[in-house]
Coordinates of C-alpha atoms in Angstrom, one line a residue:
X24 CA 26.1 -0.4 -6.4
X25 CA 26.2 0.4 -2.7
X26 CA 23.3 2.7 -3.1
X27 CA 21.4 0.2 -5.2
X28 CA 22.1 -2.5 -2.6
X29 CA 20.8 -0.4 0.2
X30 CA 17.6 0.4 -1.7
X31 CA 17.1 -3.2 -2.7
X32 CA 17.4 -4.2 1.0
X33 CA 14.8 -1.6 1.8
X34 CA 12.5 -3.1 -0.8
X35 CA 12.6 -6.5 0.8
X36 CA 9.7 -5.3 2.9
X37 CA 7.7 -4.9 -0.2
X38 CA 8.4 -8.5 -1.1
X39 CA 7.4 -9.7 2.3
X40 CA 4.2 -7.6 2.1
X41 CA 3.2 -8.9 -1.3
X42 CA 3.8 -12.5 -0.3
X43 CA 1.6 -12.0 2.7
X44 CA -1.3 -11.9 0.3
X45 CA -0.7 -15.3 -1.2
X46 CA -3.6 -16.4 -3.3
X47 CA -5.4 -19.6 -2.4
X48 CA -4.6 -22.6 -4.6
X49 CA -6.3 -22.4 -8.0
X50 CA -9.4 -24.4 -8.3
X51 CA -8.4 -25.6 -11.7
X52 CA -5.9 -27.8 -13.4
X53 CA -4.1 -24.8 -14.9
X54 CA -0.6 -24.2 -13.6
X55 CA 2.2 -21.7 -13.9
X56 CA 4.6 -22.8 -16.6
X57 CA 8.0 -21.6 -17.6
X58 CA 8.5 -20.7 -21.3
X59 CA 11.9 -20.6 -23.0
X60 CA 12.8 -19.7 -26.5
X61 CA 10.1 -17.1 -26.8
X62 CA 12.1 -14.7 -28.9
X63 CA 14.7 -11.9 -28.7
X64 CA 15.8 -11.6 -25.1
X65 CA 18.9 -9.4 -24.8
X66 CA 18.9 -9.3 -20.9
X67 CA 18.1 -13.0 -20.4
X68 CA 14.7 -12.5 -18.7
X69 CA 12.8 -15.5 -17.6
X70 CA 9.2 -16.0 -18.6
X71 CA 6.4 -17.8 -16.7
X72 CA 2.9 -18.1 -18.2
X73 CA -0.5 -18.7 -16.7
X74 CA -3.2 -19.9 -19.2
X75 CA -6.5 -20.7 -17.6
X76 CA -8.4 -23.9 -18.5
X77 CA -11.1 -21.6 -20.0
X78 CA -10.0 -18.6 -22.0
X79 CA -11.9 -16.2 -24.0
X80 CA -12.2 -17.1 -27.7
X81 CA -9.5 -14.5 -28.4
X82 CA -8.0 -14.1 -25.0
X83 CA -6.7 -10.7 -23.7
X84 CA -3.1 -10.7 -22.5
X85 CA -1.8 -9.2 -19.3
X86 CA 1.9 -8.6 -18.6
X87 CA 2.3 -8.5 -14.7
X88 CA 5.7 -7.1 -13.7
X89 CA 7.3 -7.7 -10.3
X90 CA 9.0 -5.5 -7.8
X91 CA 12.8 -5.4 -7.0
X92 CA 13.9 -8.6 -5.2
X93 CA 10.9 -10.3 -6.6
X94 CA 10.2 -12.9 -9.4
X95 CA 7.5 -13.9 -11.8
X96 CA 6.7 -16.9 -9.5
X97 CA 6.3 -14.5 -6.5
X98 CA 4.1 -12.2 -8.5
X99 CA 1.9 -15.2 -9.4
X100 CA 1.6 -16.5 -5.9
X101 CA 1.4 -13.1 -4.2
X102 CA -1.3 -11.4 -6.3
X103 CA -4.8 -12.2 -7.5
X104 CA -4.2 -12.0 -11.2
X105 CA -4.2 -15.7 -11.9
X106 CA -7.4 -16.3 -9.9
X107 CA -9.0 -13.4 -11.9
X108 CA -7.7 -14.9 -15.1
X109 CA -9.5 -18.2 -14.2
X110 CA -12.7 -16.1 -13.7
X111 CA -12.5 -13.9 -16.8
X112 CA -10.5 -16.0 -19.3
X113 CA -7.4 -13.8 -19.9
X114 CA -3.8 -14.9 -20.0
X115 CA -1.1 -13.6 -17.6
X116 CA 2.6 -13.3 -18.4
X117 CA 4.9 -13.2 -15.3
X118 CA 8.5 -12.1 -16.3
X119 CA 11.5 -12.3 -14.0
X120 CA 14.4 -9.9 -14.0
X121 CA 17.8 -11.7 -13.7
X122 CA 20.2 -8.9 -12.9
X123 CA 21.5 -8.3 -9.3
X124 CA 18.7 -7.2 -7.1
X125 CA 16.0 -8.4 -9.6
X126 CA 15.1 -4.9 -10.6
X127 CA 14.0 -4.2 -14.2
X128 CA 16.0 -1.8 -16.4
X129 CA 14.2 1.5 -16.5
X130 CA 17.4 3.6 -16.5
X131 CA 19.6 2.8 -19.6
X132 CA 19.2 4.6 -22.9
X133 CA 18.5 1.2 -24.5
X134 CA 15.5 0.6 -22.2
X135 CA 14.0 4.0 -22.8
X136 CA 13.4 3.8 -26.5
X137 CA 11.4 1.5 -28.7
X138 CA 13.3 -1.7 -29.6
X139 CA 16.4 -0.2 -28.2
X140 CA 17.4 -3.3 -26.2
X141 CA 17.5 -4.5 -22.6
X142 CA 14.4 -5.6 -20.7
X143 CA 11.7 -4.0 -22.7
X144 CA 12.7 -5.9 -25.9
X145 CA 12.5 -9.2 -24.0
X146 CA 9.1 -8.3 -22.5
X147 CA 7.7 -7.5 -25.9
X148 CA 9.0 -10.8 -27.2
X149 CA 6.9 -12.5 -24.5
X150 CA 3.8 -10.6 -25.5
X151 CA 4.2 -11.4 -29.1
X152 CA 4.8 -15.0 -28.4
X153 CA 1.5 -15.3 -26.4
X154 CA -0.5 -13.4 -29.0
X155 CA 0.7 -15.7 -31.7
X156 CA 0.7 -19.0 -29.8
X157 CA -2.8 -18.5 -28.2
X158 CA -4.5 -16.4 -30.9
X159 CA -4.6 -13.5 -28.4
X160 CA -6.6 -10.3 -28.9
X161 CA -4.1 -7.7 -30.1
X162 CA -6.6 -4.9 -29.2
X163 CA -6.6 -6.1 -25.5
X164 CA -3.0 -6.2 -24.3
X165 CA -2.3 -4.7 -20.9
X166 CA 0.6 -4.2 -18.5
X167 CA 0.7 -3.7 -14.7
X168 CA 3.4 -3.7 -12.1
X169 CA 4.5 -2.9 -8.6
X170 CA 7.4 -0.6 -7.7
X171 CA 10.1 -1.6 -10.2
X172 CA 7.3 -3.2 -12.2
X173 CA 5.3 0.1 -12.0
X174 CA 8.2 2.0 -13.4
X175 CA 8.5 -0.7 -16.1
X176 CA 4.8 -0.3 -16.8
X177 CA 5.2 3.4 -17.7
X178 CA 8.3 2.6 -19.8
X179 CA 6.4 -0.1 -21.8
X180 CA 3.4 2.3 -22.4
X181 CA 5.8 4.9 -23.7
X182 CA 7.9 2.5 -25.9
X183 CA 5.0 0.5 -27.3
X184 CA 1.8 2.7 -27.3
X185 CA 0.6 0.8 -30.3
X186 CA 0.7 -2.5 -28.4
X187 CA -0.8 -1.8 -25.0
X188 CA -4.4 -0.7 -24.6
X189 CA -3.9 0.4 -21.0
X190 CA -1.6 0.1 -18.0
X191 CA -1.8 0.3 -14.2
X192 CA 1.3 1.4 -12.2
X193 CA 1.3 0.8 -8.5
X194 CA 3.9 3.1 -6.8
X195 CA 6.0 4.0 -9.7
X196 CA 7.7 7.1 -11.3
X197 CA 7.2 8.7 -14.7
X198 CA 8.8 7.2 -17.8
X199 CA 12.3 8.5 -18.2
X200 CA 12.6 9.7 -14.6
X201 CA 15.1 7.0 -13.7
X202 CA 17.3 7.7 -16.6
X203 CA 21.0 7.6 -15.8
X204 CA 24.2 8.2 -17.8
X205 CA 26.7 6.5 -15.5
X206 CA 25.5 3.0 -16.0
X207 CA 23.8 2.9 -12.6
X208 CA 20.4 1.2 -12.4
X209 CA 19.2 3.5 -9.6
X210 CA 18.4 7.2 -9.7
X211 CA 18.3 8.6 -6.2
X212 CA 17.1 12.0 -7.2
X213 CA 14.1 10.5 -8.9
X214 CA 13.4 8.0 -6.1
X215 CA 13.3 10.9 -3.7
X216 CA 10.9 12.9 -5.7
X217 CA 13.4 15.6 -6.7
X218 CA 13.1 15.3 -10.5
X219 CA 10.4 17.8 -11.2
X220 CA 9.4 18.9 -14.8
X221 CA 6.5 20.5 -16.6
X222 CA 3.8 18.4 -18.1
X223 CA 5.1 19.3 -21.5
X224 CA 8.6 18.2 -20.6
X225 CA 7.4 14.9 -19.2
X226 CA 5.1 14.4 -22.2
X227 CA 8.0 15.0 -24.6
X228 CA 10.1 12.4 -22.8
X229 CA 7.4 9.8 -23.2
X230 CA 6.8 10.7 -26.9
X231 CA 10.6 10.5 -27.6
X232 CA 10.5 6.8 -26.8
X233 CA 8.8 6.2 -30.2
X234 CA 9.5 9.3 -32.4
X235 CA 7.0 10.0 -35.1
X236 CA 4.2 7.9 -33.6
X237 CA 0.8 9.7 -33.9
X238 CA -1.6 6.9 -33.1
X239 CA -3.8 6.2 -30.1
X240 CA -2.2 6.2 -26.7
X241 CA -2.9 3.7 -23.9
X242 CA -5.2 4.6 -21.0
X243 CA -3.3 4.9 -17.7
X244 CA -4.2 4.1 -14.0
X245 CA -1.8 5.4 -11.4
X246 CA -1.6 4.5 -7.7
X247 CA 0.6 6.0 -4.9
X248 CA 0.7 6.2 -1.1
X249 CA 1.3 9.6 0.5
X250 CA 3.7 8.0 2.9
X251 CA 5.8 6.2 0.3
X252 CA 9.5 6.5 1.5
X253 CA 11.0 4.4 -1.3
X254 CA 9.6 6.1 -4.4
X255 CA 8.4 9.3 -2.8
X256 CA 5.0 10.8 -3.3
X257 CA 5.9 13.8 -5.6
X258 CA 6.5 11.2 -8.3
X259 CA 2.7 10.6 -8.3
X260 CA 2.0 14.2 -9.5
X261 CA 4.8 14.0 -12.0
X262 CA 3.2 10.8 -13.5
X263 CA -0.1 12.6 -13.8
X264 CA 1.6 15.5 -15.5
X265 CA 3.2 13.1 -18.0
X266 CA 0.2 11.0 -19.0
X267 CA -2.3 13.9 -19.1
X268 CA 0.1 15.7 -21.4
X269 CA 0.6 12.7 -23.6
X270 CA -3.2 12.5 -24.0
X271 CA -3.5 16.3 -24.6
X272 CA -5.5 16.7 -21.4
X273 CA -5.6 19.4 -18.7
X274 CA -4.0 18.5 -15.3
X275 CA -7.3 19.7 -13.7
X276 CA -9.4 16.7 -12.9
X277 CA -12.7 16.2 -14.7
X278 CA -14.0 14.4 -11.6
X279 CA -12.9 13.6 -8.0
X280 CA -14.3 10.9 -5.7
X281 CA -13.3 8.6 -2.9
X282 CA -13.7 4.9 -3.8
X283 CA -13.0 4.0 -0.1
X284 CA -11.9 5.7 3.1
X285 CA -8.5 7.4 2.7
X286 CA -8.5 7.2 -1.1
X287 CA -8.8 10.1 -3.4
X288 CA -9.4 9.3 -7.1
X289 CA -9.1 11.9 -9.7
X290 CA -10.0 11.3 -13.4
X291 CA -8.9 13.2 -16.4
X292 CA -11.4 12.5 -19.1
X293 CA -11.6 8.8 -19.8
X294 CA -7.9 8.3 -20.4
X295 CA -6.1 8.8 -17.1
X296 CA -7.2 8.1 -13.5
X297 CA -5.1 8.4 -10.4
X298 CA -5.7 7.1 -6.9
X299 CA -3.9 8.7 -3.9
X300 CA -3.9 6.6 -0.7
X301 CA -3.6 8.6 2.4
X302 CA -1.0 7.5 5.0
X303 CA 0.0 4.4 2.9
X304 CA 3.6 3.6 2.3
X305 CA 5.3 1.8 -0.6
X306 CA 3.5 -1.5 -0.1
X307 CA 0.3 -1.1 -2.2
X308 CA -0.5 -4.4 -3.7
X309 CA -2.9 -5.7 -1.1
X310 CA -6.0 -7.7 -1.3
X311 CA -8.4 -6.4 -4.0
X312 CA -5.9 -4.3 -5.8
X313 CA -5.5 -6.6 -8.8
X314 CA -9.3 -6.5 -9.2
X315 CA -9.2 -2.7 -9.3
X316 CA -6.6 -2.9 -12.2
X317 CA -8.5 -5.4 -14.3
X318 CA -11.7 -3.5 -13.8
X319 CA -10.0 -0.4 -15.2
X320 CA -8.7 -2.5 -18.1
X321 CA -12.2 -3.9 -18.7
X322 CA -11.0 -7.5 -18.2
X323 CA -13.8 -8.2 -15.8
X324 CA -16.3 -8.1 -18.7
X325 CA -17.6 -11.4 -19.9
X326 CA -16.7 -12.7 -23.4
X327 CA -16.6 -15.9 -25.4
X328 CA -14.6 -18.7 -23.9
X329 CA -12.6 -21.6 -25.3
X330 CA -12.3 -24.8 -23.2
X331 CA -9.7 -27.3 -24.2
X332 CA -9.6 -30.9 -22.8
X333 CA -6.8 -33.2 -23.8
X334 CA -6.7 -37.0 -23.5
X335 CA -4.2 -39.5 -24.8
X336 CA -6.1 -39.9 -28.0
X337 CA -8.2 -36.8 -28.6
X338 CA -8.3 -33.1 -28.1
X339 CA -11.7 -31.4 -27.9
X340 CA -12.2 -27.7 -28.2
X341 CA -15.5 -26.0 -27.5
X342 CA -15.9 -22.3 -28.3
X343 CA -18.6 -20.0 -27.1
X344 CA -18.7 -16.5 -28.5
X345 CA -20.6 -13.4 -27.9
X346 CA -22.3 -11.8 -24.9
X347 CA -25.6 -13.1 -23.5
X348 CA -28.6 -11.2 -24.8
X349 CA -29.7 -8.3 -22.6
X350 CA -33.4 -9.3 -22.8
X351 CA -34.5 -5.6 -22.8
X352 CA -33.2 -2.1 -22.5
X353 CA -34.6 1.4 -22.3
X354 CA -32.8 4.7 -23.3
X355 CA -33.8 8.2 -22.1
X356 CA -32.1 10.9 -24.1
X357 CA -32.2 14.6 -23.1
X358 CA -30.8 17.5 -25.2
X359 CA -29.8 20.9 -24.0
X360 CA -28.9 23.0 -27.0
X361 CA -27.6 26.5 -27.7
X362 CA -26.6 28.4 -30.9
X363 CA -23.8 26.1 -32.1
X364 CA -23.6 23.4 -29.5
X365 CA -25.5 21.0 -27.3
X366 CA -25.1 18.5 -24.5
X367 CA -26.9 15.1 -24.5
X368 CA -27.6 13.3 -21.3
X369 CA -28.3 9.6 -21.8
X370 CA -29.7 7.1 -19.2
X371 CA -29.4 3.4 -20.2
X372 CA -31.7 1.1 -18.2
X373 CA -31.5 -2.7 -18.1
X374 CA -35.1 -3.8 -18.3
X375 CA -34.1 -7.5 -18.9
X376 CA -33.8 -10.3 -16.4
X377 CA -30.0 -10.8 -16.7
X378 CA -27.1 -8.6 -15.7
X379 CA -25.3 -6.8 -18.5
X380 CA -21.5 -7.2 -18.2
X381 CA -19.9 -4.9 -20.7
X382 CA -22.0 -2.8 -23.1
X383 CA -22.0 -0.9 -26.3
X384 CA -24.8 1.5 -27.1
X385 CA -25.1 2.3 -30.8
X386 CA -27.1 5.2 -32.3
X387 CA -26.9 7.5 -35.3
X388 CA -26.4 11.2 -34.7
X389 CA -28.5 13.6 -36.8
X390 CA -26.6 15.3 -39.6
X391 CA -24.3 18.1 -38.7
X392 CA -23.7 17.0 -35.1
X393 CA -20.2 16.1 -34.0
X394 CA -19.1 15.0 -30.5
X395 CA -16.3 17.1 -29.0
X396 CA -16.1 15.5 -25.5
X397 CA -17.9 12.9 -23.4
X398 CA -18.3 11.4 -20.0
X399 CA -18.8 8.0 -18.5
X400 CA -18.2 6.3 -21.9
X401 CA -15.9 6.4 -24.9
X402 CA -17.5 7.5 -28.2
X403 CA -16.4 6.5 -31.7
X404 CA -16.6 7.8 -34.3
X405 CA -17.6 11.3 -33.3
X406 CA -20.4 11.7 -35.9
X407 CA -22.7 9.6 -38.0
X408 CA -23.2 6.0 -36.7
X409 CA -21.7 6.3 -33.1
X410 CA -20.9 3.6 -30.6
X411 CA -20.6 4.5 -26.9
X412 CA -18.6 1.9 -25.0
X413 CA -18.7 1.6 -21.2
X414 CA -15.9 3.0 -19.0
X415 CA -14.0 0.7 -16.6
X416 CA -16.3 1.5 -13.7
X417 CA -19.8 1.2 -15.2
X418 CA -19.6 -1.9 -17.3
X419 CA -22.1 -3.9 -15.3
X420 CA -25.8 -2.9 -15.3
X421 CA -27.9 -5.2 -13.1
X422 CA -31.5 -6.0 -13.9
X423 CA -33.6 -2.9 -13.2
X424 CA -30.5 -0.8 -12.9
X425 CA -29.3 2.1 -15.0
X426 CA -26.2 4.1 -15.8
X427 CA -25.9 7.7 -17.0
X428 CA -23.6 8.8 -19.8
X429 CA -23.4 11.9 -22.0
X430 CA -21.5 14.1 -24.3
X431 CA -21.0 17.6 -25.7
X432 CA -21.3 18.2 -29.4
X433 CA -21.4 21.0 -32.0
X434 CA -24.2 21.3 -34.5
X435 CA -25.1 23.1 -37.7
X436 CA -28.6 23.9 -36.7
X437 CA -30.0 20.4 -36.4
X438 CA -30.5 19.6 -32.7
X439 CA -32.7 16.6 -33.1
X440 CA -32.3 13.4 -31.2
X441 CA -31.3 9.9 -32.6
X442 CA -34.3 8.0 -33.6
X443 CA -33.2 4.5 -32.4
X444 CA -30.7 2.8 -30.1
X445 CA -29.3 -0.7 -29.7
X446 CA -27.5 -2.1 -26.7
X447 CA -25.2 -5.0 -27.5
X448 CA -27.1 -5.4 -30.7
X449 CA -30.6 -5.4 -29.1
X450 CA -33.1 -2.7 -29.9
X451 CA -34.0 -0.5 -26.9
X452 CA -37.2 1.2 -26.0
X453 CA -37.0 5.0 -25.9
X454 CA -38.2 6.7 -22.8

């Protein structure tokens, strides 16, 4: 406990830093509300909930997990998630750890397996409560966190891969890295970046949280400062090793760029992206970081909204669904083929008068063609009637603007192009 106490004291700087970015008062009547009786809660977590006045018709749900010494209320007031929820119509859950030091349990055997007990079970009860109570979209449930919350993010993604579509971990460690056998809540070797394993070993640890699960795995966004002296920087590479292995990906990036000065972003297909922040310490969650996370999740894309107004005598609910029509689109499709394979380069242009926020490009592949990999979009299914959905970073196409996507495919001799395309249901001209 002396070690934990010393570390918690060191993390008070994180709390002070986060609170320095207090969000301006919400320009709405929505308020943070505590919820009790939300379901099974073995570690007596507290739950606060932010539901905007206007939500999407089936609102996405975001679980936002605080740092050691923090609270759900501090996470609410010290980050931009609630303001962004007002803008985009999703619901935010802010849990609070109640043990000494206010750190979440990412160490015990109970916490590191699905429905094993401790904090993850209470957190899942909160998510299920919101999905049921507010008709939430079960396909758009996300988790993010800072420090202890980042570690919890990785644990929740491993324990409940069938629940979360994606997660964003700000200054965390791999799932299972903090495991202890002596009842301690702190693992100094892991914190100091001394727990090093192969990608396969890390992947096996994550997979062991839910044995036998063979379904889709959540997308993962990872953040770390090179000067982090609380959860040291080697943990960043170990996280990358874990999640690329879980997704069956190489640890060699498919792309590298610099979103802003001092940042290096590496992407591994469309499932994992990692941002290294040169010279930055443990305090990552500054202004604009919440937006980066929800952009990765796709929560910044417009959707149908539900507005509820209640008086003493009536309750009026107005629902608007769907995406505004694009008003026009153009697709240019170029094929480069060889004996048994091909690549297709696609340019999607918005020729309408309104910005497109979130897009789906639908087309039918000629017979015998099967997509094996793609870039700048996700493709499903891989043959026949295919839908390409935007990535987290290219969901908006302004009037006159365009975005480039593409894929590699096998073929049985037919290298023809699709004959038609629709963007968000509207037929596109072919260039």
